[in-house]
Short mmCIF file of C-alpha atoms in Angstrom, two decimals:
data_model
loop_
_atom_site.label_atom_id
_atom_site.label_comp_id
_atom_site.label_asym_id
_atom_site.label_seq_id
_atom_site.Cartn_x
_atom_site.Cartn_y
_atom_site.Cartn_z
CA UNK A 1054 93.81 -207.41 149.12
CA UNK A 1055 92.01 -206.73 152.23
CA UNK A 1056 88.22 -207.05 152.21
CA UNK A 1057 86.73 -203.50 152.33
CA UNK A 1058 83.61 -204.68 154.51
CA UNK A 1059 86.06 -205.47 157.05
CA UNK A 1060 87.62 -202.25 157.75
CA UNK A 1061 84.19 -200.47 157.41
CA UNK A 1062 82.48 -202.92 160.05
CA UNK A 1063 85.64 -202.06 162.15
CA UNK A 1064 85.36 -198.63 161.98
CA UNK A 1065 82.12 -198.44 162.47
CA UNK A 1066 82.17 -200.39 165.59
CA UNK A 1067 84.75 -198.11 166.65
CA UNK A 1068 82.34 -194.97 166.15
CA UNK A 1069 79.60 -196.70 168.16
CA UNK A 1070 82.25 -197.71 170.92
CA UNK A 1071 83.55 -193.91 171.11
CA UNK A 1072 79.68 -193.09 171.62
CA UNK A 1073 79.25 -195.34 174.52
CA UNK A 1074 82.33 -194.31 176.40
CA UNK A 1075 82.18 -193.23 179.70
CA UNK A 1076 82.84 -189.72 179.06
CA UNK A 1077 80.91 -188.78 176.14
CA UNK A 1078 77.53 -190.73 176.64
CA UNK A 1079 76.43 -189.05 180.10
CA UNK A 1080 76.97 -185.93 178.60
CA UNK A 1081 74.85 -186.39 175.63
CA UNK A 1082 71.43 -184.74 177.21
CA UNK A 1083 74.02 -181.40 177.63
CA UNK A 1084 75.17 -181.36 174.06
CA UNK A 1085 71.29 -181.96 172.90
CA UNK A 1086 70.23 -179.16 174.86
CA UNK A 1087 73.25 -176.76 174.09
CA UNK A 1088 72.86 -177.40 169.95
CA UNK A 1089 69.31 -176.38 170.04
CA UNK A 1090 69.29 -174.07 172.75
CA UNK A 1091 66.22 -175.85 173.77
CA UNK A 1092 65.25 -177.41 177.41
CA UNK A 1093 65.16 -181.28 177.29
CA UNK A 1094 61.40 -180.88 177.75
CA UNK A 1095 61.31 -178.84 174.58
CA UNK A 1096 63.50 -180.89 172.34
CA UNK A 1097 61.08 -183.88 173.12
CA UNK A 1098 58.43 -182.03 171.57
CA UNK A 1099 60.49 -179.66 168.94
CA UNK A 1100 61.59 -182.92 166.80
CA UNK A 1101 62.30 -181.02 163.71
CA UNK A 1102 64.67 -178.54 165.28
CA UNK A 1103 66.41 -181.26 166.82
CA UNK A 1104 66.98 -183.12 164.09
CA UNK A 1105 68.47 -179.85 162.03
CA UNK A 1106 70.90 -179.14 164.69
CA UNK A 1107 71.68 -183.17 165.35
CA UNK A 1108 72.41 -183.16 161.55
CA UNK A 1109 74.48 -179.88 161.49
CA UNK A 1110 76.50 -181.54 164.64
CA UNK A 1111 77.06 -184.51 163.24
CA UNK A 1112 78.27 -182.93 159.75
CA UNK A 1113 80.66 -180.58 162.01
CA UNK A 1114 82.34 -183.75 163.27
CA UNK A 1115 82.38 -185.49 160.19
CA UNK A 1116 84.26 -182.69 158.55
CA UNK A 1117 86.89 -183.14 160.88
CA UNK A 1118 87.18 -186.95 160.68
CA UNK A 1119 87.34 -187.01 157.16
CA UNK A 1120 90.17 -184.20 157.01
CA UNK A 1121 91.87 -186.41 159.56
CA UNK A 1122 91.45 -189.53 157.43
CA UNK A 1123 92.71 -187.81 154.37
CA UNK A 1124 96.11 -186.73 156.46
CA UNK A 1125 96.66 -190.20 157.43
CA UNK A 1126 95.97 -191.50 154.29
CA UNK A 1127 98.54 -189.29 152.65
CA UNK A 1128 101.05 -190.11 155.46
CA UNK A 1129 100.46 -194.00 154.88
CA UNK A 1130 101.29 -193.35 150.94
CA UNK A 1131 104.53 -191.71 151.73
CA UNK A 1132 105.77 -194.71 153.54
CA UNK A 1133 103.97 -197.00 150.95
CA UNK A 1134 107.15 -198.80 149.84
CA UNK A 1135 107.50 -199.86 153.66
CA UNK A 1136 104.04 -200.93 153.77
CA UNK A 1137 104.85 -204.13 155.75
CA UNK A 1138 106.55 -202.74 158.36
CA UNK A 1139 104.16 -199.62 158.53
CA UNK A 1140 101.47 -201.93 159.19
CA UNK A 1141 103.65 -203.80 161.97
CA UNK A 1142 104.62 -200.63 163.84
CA UNK A 1143 100.77 -199.32 163.32
CA UNK A 1144 99.89 -202.59 165.23
CA UNK A 1145 102.07 -201.80 167.92
CA UNK A 1146 100.64 -198.33 168.60
CA UNK A 1147 97.28 -199.90 168.11
CA UNK A 1148 97.93 -202.69 170.85
CA UNK A 1149 99.54 -199.58 173.34
CA UNK A 1150 96.09 -197.88 172.58
CA UNK A 1151 94.20 -200.73 173.51
CA UNK A 1152 96.05 -201.58 176.78
CA UNK A 1153 95.34 -197.75 177.78
CA UNK A 1154 91.81 -198.29 177.61
CA UNK A 1155 92.16 -201.30 179.49
CA UNK A 1156 94.11 -199.24 182.20
CA UNK A 1157 97.14 -200.59 181.84
CA UNK A 1158 99.17 -197.98 182.04
CA UNK A 1159 98.63 -194.06 181.55
CA UNK A 1160 99.24 -192.04 178.37
CA UNK A 1161 100.11 -188.19 179.26
CA UNK A 1162 98.82 -186.85 176.24
CA UNK A 1163 95.33 -188.74 176.55
CA UNK A 1164 94.82 -188.00 180.08
CA UNK A 1165 95.19 -184.19 179.82
CA UNK A 1166 92.21 -182.40 179.19
CA UNK A 1167 91.67 -180.87 175.68
CA UNK A 1168 88.00 -180.30 175.31
CA UNK A 1169 87.23 -176.76 173.74
CA UNK A 1170 84.52 -175.21 175.93
CA UNK A 1171 82.41 -172.76 174.58
CA UNK A 1172 80.21 -171.17 177.22
CA UNK A 1173 78.27 -169.37 174.52
CA UNK A 1174 77.33 -171.30 171.23
CA UNK A 1175 77.51 -169.30 168.11
CA UNK A 1176 74.01 -167.94 166.81
CA UNK A 1177 72.36 -170.18 164.17
CA UNK A 1178 72.95 -173.22 162.26
CA UNK A 1179 76.40 -172.16 161.83
CA UNK A 1180 77.05 -171.95 165.44
CA UNK A 1181 75.94 -175.90 165.63
CA UNK A 1182 78.49 -176.80 162.68
CA UNK A 1183 81.13 -175.25 164.49
CA UNK A 1184 80.37 -177.00 167.70
CA UNK A 1185 80.66 -180.28 165.79
CA UNK A 1186 83.80 -179.69 164.67
CA UNK A 1187 85.11 -178.55 168.03
CA UNK A 1188 83.66 -181.42 169.50
CA UNK A 1189 85.85 -183.77 167.06
CA UNK A 1190 88.88 -181.59 167.56
CA UNK A 1191 88.77 -181.22 171.03
CA UNK A 1192 87.47 -184.22 172.91
CA UNK A 1193 90.85 -186.10 173.30
CA UNK A 1194 90.30 -188.06 176.47
CA UNK A 1195 87.33 -189.69 175.18
CA UNK A 1196 87.57 -190.22 171.53
CA UNK A 1197 91.19 -189.80 171.40
CA UNK A 1198 92.48 -193.43 171.63
CA UNK A 1199 89.72 -195.37 169.33
CA UNK A 1200 90.13 -192.40 166.79
CA UNK A 1201 93.99 -192.72 167.08
CA UNK A 1202 93.28 -196.54 166.35
CA UNK A 1203 91.23 -196.36 163.28
CA UNK A 1204 93.74 -193.44 162.28
CA UNK A 1205 96.53 -195.79 162.23
CA UNK A 1206 94.55 -198.54 160.47
CA UNK A 1207 93.72 -195.76 157.86
CA UNK A 1208 97.43 -194.87 157.31
CA UNK A 1209 98.26 -198.79 157.11
CA UNK A 1210 95.92 -198.91 153.91
CA UNK A 1211 97.73 -195.84 152.16
CA UNK A 1212 94.36 -195.85 150.07
CA UNK A 1213 92.78 -192.38 149.74
CA UNK A 1214 89.23 -193.24 148.84
CA UNK A 1215 89.42 -196.01 151.48
CA UNK A 1216 90.71 -193.90 154.22
CA UNK A 1217 87.65 -191.57 153.52
CA UNK A 1218 85.42 -194.41 153.68
CA UNK A 1219 87.02 -195.94 156.68
CA UNK A 1220 86.43 -192.34 158.75
CA UNK A 1221 82.93 -191.86 157.19
CA UNK A 1222 82.19 -195.23 158.82
CA UNK A 1223 83.75 -194.08 162.53
CA UNK A 1224 81.89 -191.06 161.74
CA UNK A 1225 78.68 -192.81 161.14
CA UNK A 1226 79.23 -195.22 164.16
CA UNK A 1227 78.87 -191.78 166.11
CA UNK A 1228 76.26 -190.39 164.35
CA UNK A 1229 73.80 -193.01 164.11
CA UNK A 1230 73.21 -193.30 168.10
CA UNK A 1231 73.68 -189.85 168.52
CA UNK A 1232 70.90 -188.95 166.24
CA UNK A 1233 68.65 -191.62 167.64
CA UNK A 1234 69.62 -190.37 171.16
CA UNK A 1235 68.75 -186.74 170.15
CA UNK A 1236 65.30 -187.61 168.58
CA UNK A 1237 63.97 -190.00 171.19
CA UNK A 1238 65.73 -188.15 174.34
CA UNK A 1239 63.41 -189.28 176.98
CA UNK A 1240 63.74 -192.70 176.16
CA UNK A 1241 67.62 -192.26 176.17
CA UNK A 1242 67.34 -191.12 179.25
CA UNK A 1243 65.50 -193.78 180.99
CA UNK A 1244 68.10 -196.30 178.97
CA UNK A 1245 71.00 -194.42 180.79
CA UNK A 1246 69.73 -194.46 184.25
CA UNK A 1247 68.80 -197.71 183.79
CA UNK A 1248 72.42 -199.03 182.30
CA UNK A 1249 74.95 -196.68 183.50
CA UNK A 1250 76.78 -199.11 185.80
CA UNK A 1251 77.73 -200.84 182.84
CA UNK A 1252 80.13 -197.96 181.33
CA UNK A 1253 82.94 -198.81 182.32
CA UNK A 1254 82.58 -201.89 180.38
CA UNK A 1255 82.36 -200.10 177.17
CA UNK A 1256 86.26 -198.65 177.79
CA UNK A 1257 87.19 -202.72 178.07
CA UNK A 1258 85.25 -203.27 175.07
CA UNK A 1259 87.01 -200.91 173.02
CA UNK A 1260 90.55 -201.81 174.70
CA UNK A 1261 89.82 -205.49 173.73
CA UNK A 1262 88.85 -204.32 170.25
CA UNK A 1263 91.85 -202.16 169.52
CA UNK A 1264 94.15 -205.04 170.57
CA UNK A 1265 92.59 -207.58 168.65
CA UNK A 1266 92.88 -205.38 165.34
CA UNK A 1267 96.69 -204.19 166.59
CA UNK A 1268 97.70 -208.11 166.48
CA UNK A 1269 95.91 -208.49 163.27
CA UNK A 1270 97.99 -205.44 161.95
CA UNK A 1271 101.17 -206.70 163.66
CA UNK A 1272 101.15 -210.39 162.54
CA UNK A 1273 99.70 -209.71 158.76
CA UNK A 1274 96.68 -211.82 159.33
CA UNK A 1275 94.12 -208.90 158.69
CA UNK A 1276 94.71 -209.62 154.73
CA UNK A 1277 94.07 -213.55 155.57
CA UNK A 1278 90.99 -212.59 157.83
CA UNK A 1279 89.73 -210.52 155.16
CA UNK A 1280 90.02 -212.76 152.33
CA UNK A 1281 88.03 -215.81 154.74
CA UNK A 1282 85.47 -213.13 155.50
CA UNK A 1283 85.05 -212.07 151.60
CA UNK A 1284 83.94 -215.44 150.84
CA UNK A 1285 80.75 -214.90 152.84
CA UNK A 1286 80.12 -211.44 151.25
CA UNK A 1287 77.23 -211.30 148.49
CA UNK A 1288 78.73 -210.51 145.29
CA UNK A 1289 76.33 -207.55 145.01
CA UNK A 1290 77.42 -205.94 148.06
CA UNK A 1291 81.30 -206.60 146.97
CA UNK A 1292 80.92 -204.37 144.06
CA UNK A 1293 79.31 -201.67 145.95
CA UNK A 1294 82.50 -201.53 148.47
#
């Protein structure tokens, strides 16, 4: 049996790497300004407004991710009798996604633009929620490969509750740094200018992570690794996972 904490850790890390991807991170200030309707200077002074809109934006993309996770889990349960083969085929797919992020080859479906452009955000808090949903549904070139890897891993688990937990962990990995960046936009801009040259490495780290997970799935070693890591997980924490 796989340790739940391992899958949660992988999914959360994947979410953080999605946030740090070269085509998401540079646009964070624009997203924050767009969803709040404020200039970046006003965002720094209106923390309460920024917090509310940021949380609604996060809620929007979380809803979509959870729906995708439920769908992936349902597909996994359909092929439950062939779970070993689902894991192996899924492992190959995750490795392919990792190689794509490393730039070994191109996948046309991910290269094509699928962003949802909203020139005028709907008024009010509902509009921010919808923008969050549009972000999750339409930002394929940026988060598609990493999210695809998480969904494939979720499908191989074929457990509805666990699938939702994995996608929630992915969403939190994307949400926590976004919220911190929105509330400390001045500090974020400073750090971004300092380390922007390192962004290319984020895709490579993401690709390496996906390849590693894919190999574990392909060889059936995920269960072995989970069992080994579970020995270091406190009993109190295991009972909650």
